[in-house]
Tab-separated table of C-alpha atoms in Angstrom:
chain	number	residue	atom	x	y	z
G	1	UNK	CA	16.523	1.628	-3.909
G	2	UNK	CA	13.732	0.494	-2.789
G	3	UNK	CA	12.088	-0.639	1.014
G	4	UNK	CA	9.365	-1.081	3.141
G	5	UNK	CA	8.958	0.395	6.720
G	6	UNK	CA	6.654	1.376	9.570
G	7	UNK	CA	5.841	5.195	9.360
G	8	UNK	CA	3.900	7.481	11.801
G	9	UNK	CA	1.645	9.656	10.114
G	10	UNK	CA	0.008	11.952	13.095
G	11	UNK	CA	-0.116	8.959	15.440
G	12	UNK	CA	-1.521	6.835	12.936
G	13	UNK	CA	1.158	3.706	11.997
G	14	UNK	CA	1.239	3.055	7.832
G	15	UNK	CA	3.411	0.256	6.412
G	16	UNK	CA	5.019	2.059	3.389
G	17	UNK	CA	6.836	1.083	0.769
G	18	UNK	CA	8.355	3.100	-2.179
G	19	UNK	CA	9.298	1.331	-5.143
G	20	UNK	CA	9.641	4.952	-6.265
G	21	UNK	CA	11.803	5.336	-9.339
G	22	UNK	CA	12.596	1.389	-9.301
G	23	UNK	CA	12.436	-0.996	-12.125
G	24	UNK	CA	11.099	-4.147	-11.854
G	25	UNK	CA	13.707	-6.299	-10.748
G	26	UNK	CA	14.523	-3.324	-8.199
G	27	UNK	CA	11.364	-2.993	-6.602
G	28	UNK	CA	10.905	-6.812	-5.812
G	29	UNK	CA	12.806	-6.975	-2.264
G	30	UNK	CA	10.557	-4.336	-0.598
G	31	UNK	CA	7.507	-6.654	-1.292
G	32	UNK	CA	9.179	-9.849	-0.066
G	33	UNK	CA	9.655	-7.089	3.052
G	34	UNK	CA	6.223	-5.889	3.433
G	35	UNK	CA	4.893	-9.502	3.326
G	36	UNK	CA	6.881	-10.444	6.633
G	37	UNK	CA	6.543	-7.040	8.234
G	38	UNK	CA	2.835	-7.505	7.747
G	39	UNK	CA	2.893	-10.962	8.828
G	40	UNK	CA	3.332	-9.323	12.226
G	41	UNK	CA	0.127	-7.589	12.793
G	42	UNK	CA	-3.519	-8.512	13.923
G	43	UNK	CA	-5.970	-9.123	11.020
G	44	UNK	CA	-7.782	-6.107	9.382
G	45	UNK	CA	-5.140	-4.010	11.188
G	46	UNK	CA	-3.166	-2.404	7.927
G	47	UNK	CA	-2.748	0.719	6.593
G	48	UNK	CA	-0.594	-0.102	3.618
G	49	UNK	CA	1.070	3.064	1.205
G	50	UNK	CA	2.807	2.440	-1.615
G	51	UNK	CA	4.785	4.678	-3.421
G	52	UNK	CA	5.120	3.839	-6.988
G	53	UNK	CA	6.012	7.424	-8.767
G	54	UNK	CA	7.746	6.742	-11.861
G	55	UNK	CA	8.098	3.014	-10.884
G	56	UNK	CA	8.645	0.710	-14.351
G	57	UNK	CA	7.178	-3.043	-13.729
G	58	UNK	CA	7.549	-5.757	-15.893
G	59	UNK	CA	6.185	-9.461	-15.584
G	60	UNK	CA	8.175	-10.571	-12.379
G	61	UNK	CA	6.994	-7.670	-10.329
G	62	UNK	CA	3.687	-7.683	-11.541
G	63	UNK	CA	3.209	-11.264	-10.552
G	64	UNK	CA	5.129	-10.455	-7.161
G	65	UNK	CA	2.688	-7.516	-6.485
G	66	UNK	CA	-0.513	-10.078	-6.923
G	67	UNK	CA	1.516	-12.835	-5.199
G	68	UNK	CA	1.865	-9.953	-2.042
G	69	UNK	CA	-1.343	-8.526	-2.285
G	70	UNK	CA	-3.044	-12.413	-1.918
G	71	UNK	CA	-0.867	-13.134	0.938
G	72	UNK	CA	-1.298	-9.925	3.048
G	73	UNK	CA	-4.995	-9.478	2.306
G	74	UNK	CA	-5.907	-10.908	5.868
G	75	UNK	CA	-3.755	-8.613	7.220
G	76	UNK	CA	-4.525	-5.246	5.629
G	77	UNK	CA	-7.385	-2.702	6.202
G	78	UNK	CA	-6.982	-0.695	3.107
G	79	UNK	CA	-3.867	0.167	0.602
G	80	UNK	CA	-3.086	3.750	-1.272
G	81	UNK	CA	-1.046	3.699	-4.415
G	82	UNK	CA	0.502	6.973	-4.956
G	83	UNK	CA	2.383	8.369	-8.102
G	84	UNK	CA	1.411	5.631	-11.151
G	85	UNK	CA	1.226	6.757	-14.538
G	86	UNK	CA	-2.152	5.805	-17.143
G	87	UNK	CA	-1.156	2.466	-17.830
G	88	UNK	CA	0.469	1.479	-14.726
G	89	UNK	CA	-3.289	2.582	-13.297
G	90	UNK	CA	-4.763	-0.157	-15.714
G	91	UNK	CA	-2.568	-2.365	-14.719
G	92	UNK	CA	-3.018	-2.034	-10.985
G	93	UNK	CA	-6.697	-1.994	-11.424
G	94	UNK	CA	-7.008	-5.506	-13.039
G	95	UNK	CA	-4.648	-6.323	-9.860
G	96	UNK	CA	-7.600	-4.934	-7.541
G	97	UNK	CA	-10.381	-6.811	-9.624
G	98	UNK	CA	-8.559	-9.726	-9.412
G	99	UNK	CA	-7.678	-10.298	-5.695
G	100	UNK	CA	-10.551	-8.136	-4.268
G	101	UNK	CA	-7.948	-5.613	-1.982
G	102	UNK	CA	-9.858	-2.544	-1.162
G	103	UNK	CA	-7.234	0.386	-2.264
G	104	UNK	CA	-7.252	3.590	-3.719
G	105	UNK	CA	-5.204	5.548	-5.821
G	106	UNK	CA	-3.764	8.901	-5.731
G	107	UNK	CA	-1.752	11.490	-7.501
G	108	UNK	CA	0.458	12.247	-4.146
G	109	UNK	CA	1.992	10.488	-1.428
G	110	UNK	CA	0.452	13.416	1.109
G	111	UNK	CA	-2.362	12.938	-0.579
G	112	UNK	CA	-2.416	9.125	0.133
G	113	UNK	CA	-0.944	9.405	3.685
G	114	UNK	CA	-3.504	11.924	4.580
G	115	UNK	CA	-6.418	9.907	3.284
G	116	UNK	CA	-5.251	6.480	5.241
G	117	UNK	CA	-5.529	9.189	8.282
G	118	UNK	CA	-8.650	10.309	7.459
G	119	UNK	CA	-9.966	6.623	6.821
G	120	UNK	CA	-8.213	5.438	10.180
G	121	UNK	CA	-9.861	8.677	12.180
G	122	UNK	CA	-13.652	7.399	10.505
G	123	UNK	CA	-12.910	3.789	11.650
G	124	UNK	CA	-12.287	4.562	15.304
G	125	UNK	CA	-15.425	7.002	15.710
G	126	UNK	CA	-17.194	3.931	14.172
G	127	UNK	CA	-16.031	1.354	16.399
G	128	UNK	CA	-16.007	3.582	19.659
G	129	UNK	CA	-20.365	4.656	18.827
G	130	UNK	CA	-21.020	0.645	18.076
């Protein structure tokens, strides 16, 4: 089943959602939830990972995903995509080109998590020497 929540990651707050294992029709509700739990927070405020290990998509959540990624661009600092396969990669990647989100992709959901820390940890030594 799939779902979208708030997680701490060593004091840093990710909105994650895991479409893990879900088919297309499966994994749509947990972006209709992501796009009003991130209507909730400040502009350029999101840490957004996704967990999409062994997820299958198909037309309707592909166009969902874009449809999500459009609306909560304001909203969202950077997004990791953890766990796709080759041509779910491609896939996602003509999503990126396409709506201009800055994300990255990774093998792991650790992997991810600890890289949004990592990326959160840079930002705030930025903003505190400016």
């Amino acid at each position: 089943m799939s779902y979208c929540k708030v997680i701490d990651y060593k004091d840093v707050k990710i909105v994650y959602t895991d479409i893990e294992n879900c088919d297309g029709a499966d994994a749509i509700p947990a972006f209709d939830s992501v796009q009003k739990l991130v209507a909730q927070f400040p502009e350029k405020s999101v840490l957004s990972c996704v967990n999409a290990t062994n997820a299958r998509f198909n037309k309707d959540l592909l166009s969902k995903i874009k449809e999500t990624v459009k609306k909560n661009n304001p909203k969202v600092k950077v997004t990791v995509v953890c766990g796709l396969s080759k041509l779910s990669t491609l896939i996602l990647n003509s999503i990126i080109t396409a709506t201009g989100r800055k994300m990255k992709l990774f093998d792991s959901v650790e992997d991810g998590k600890e890289w949004l820390y990592q990326y959160e940890m840079k930002s705030r030594k930025h903003a505190e020497s400016a």
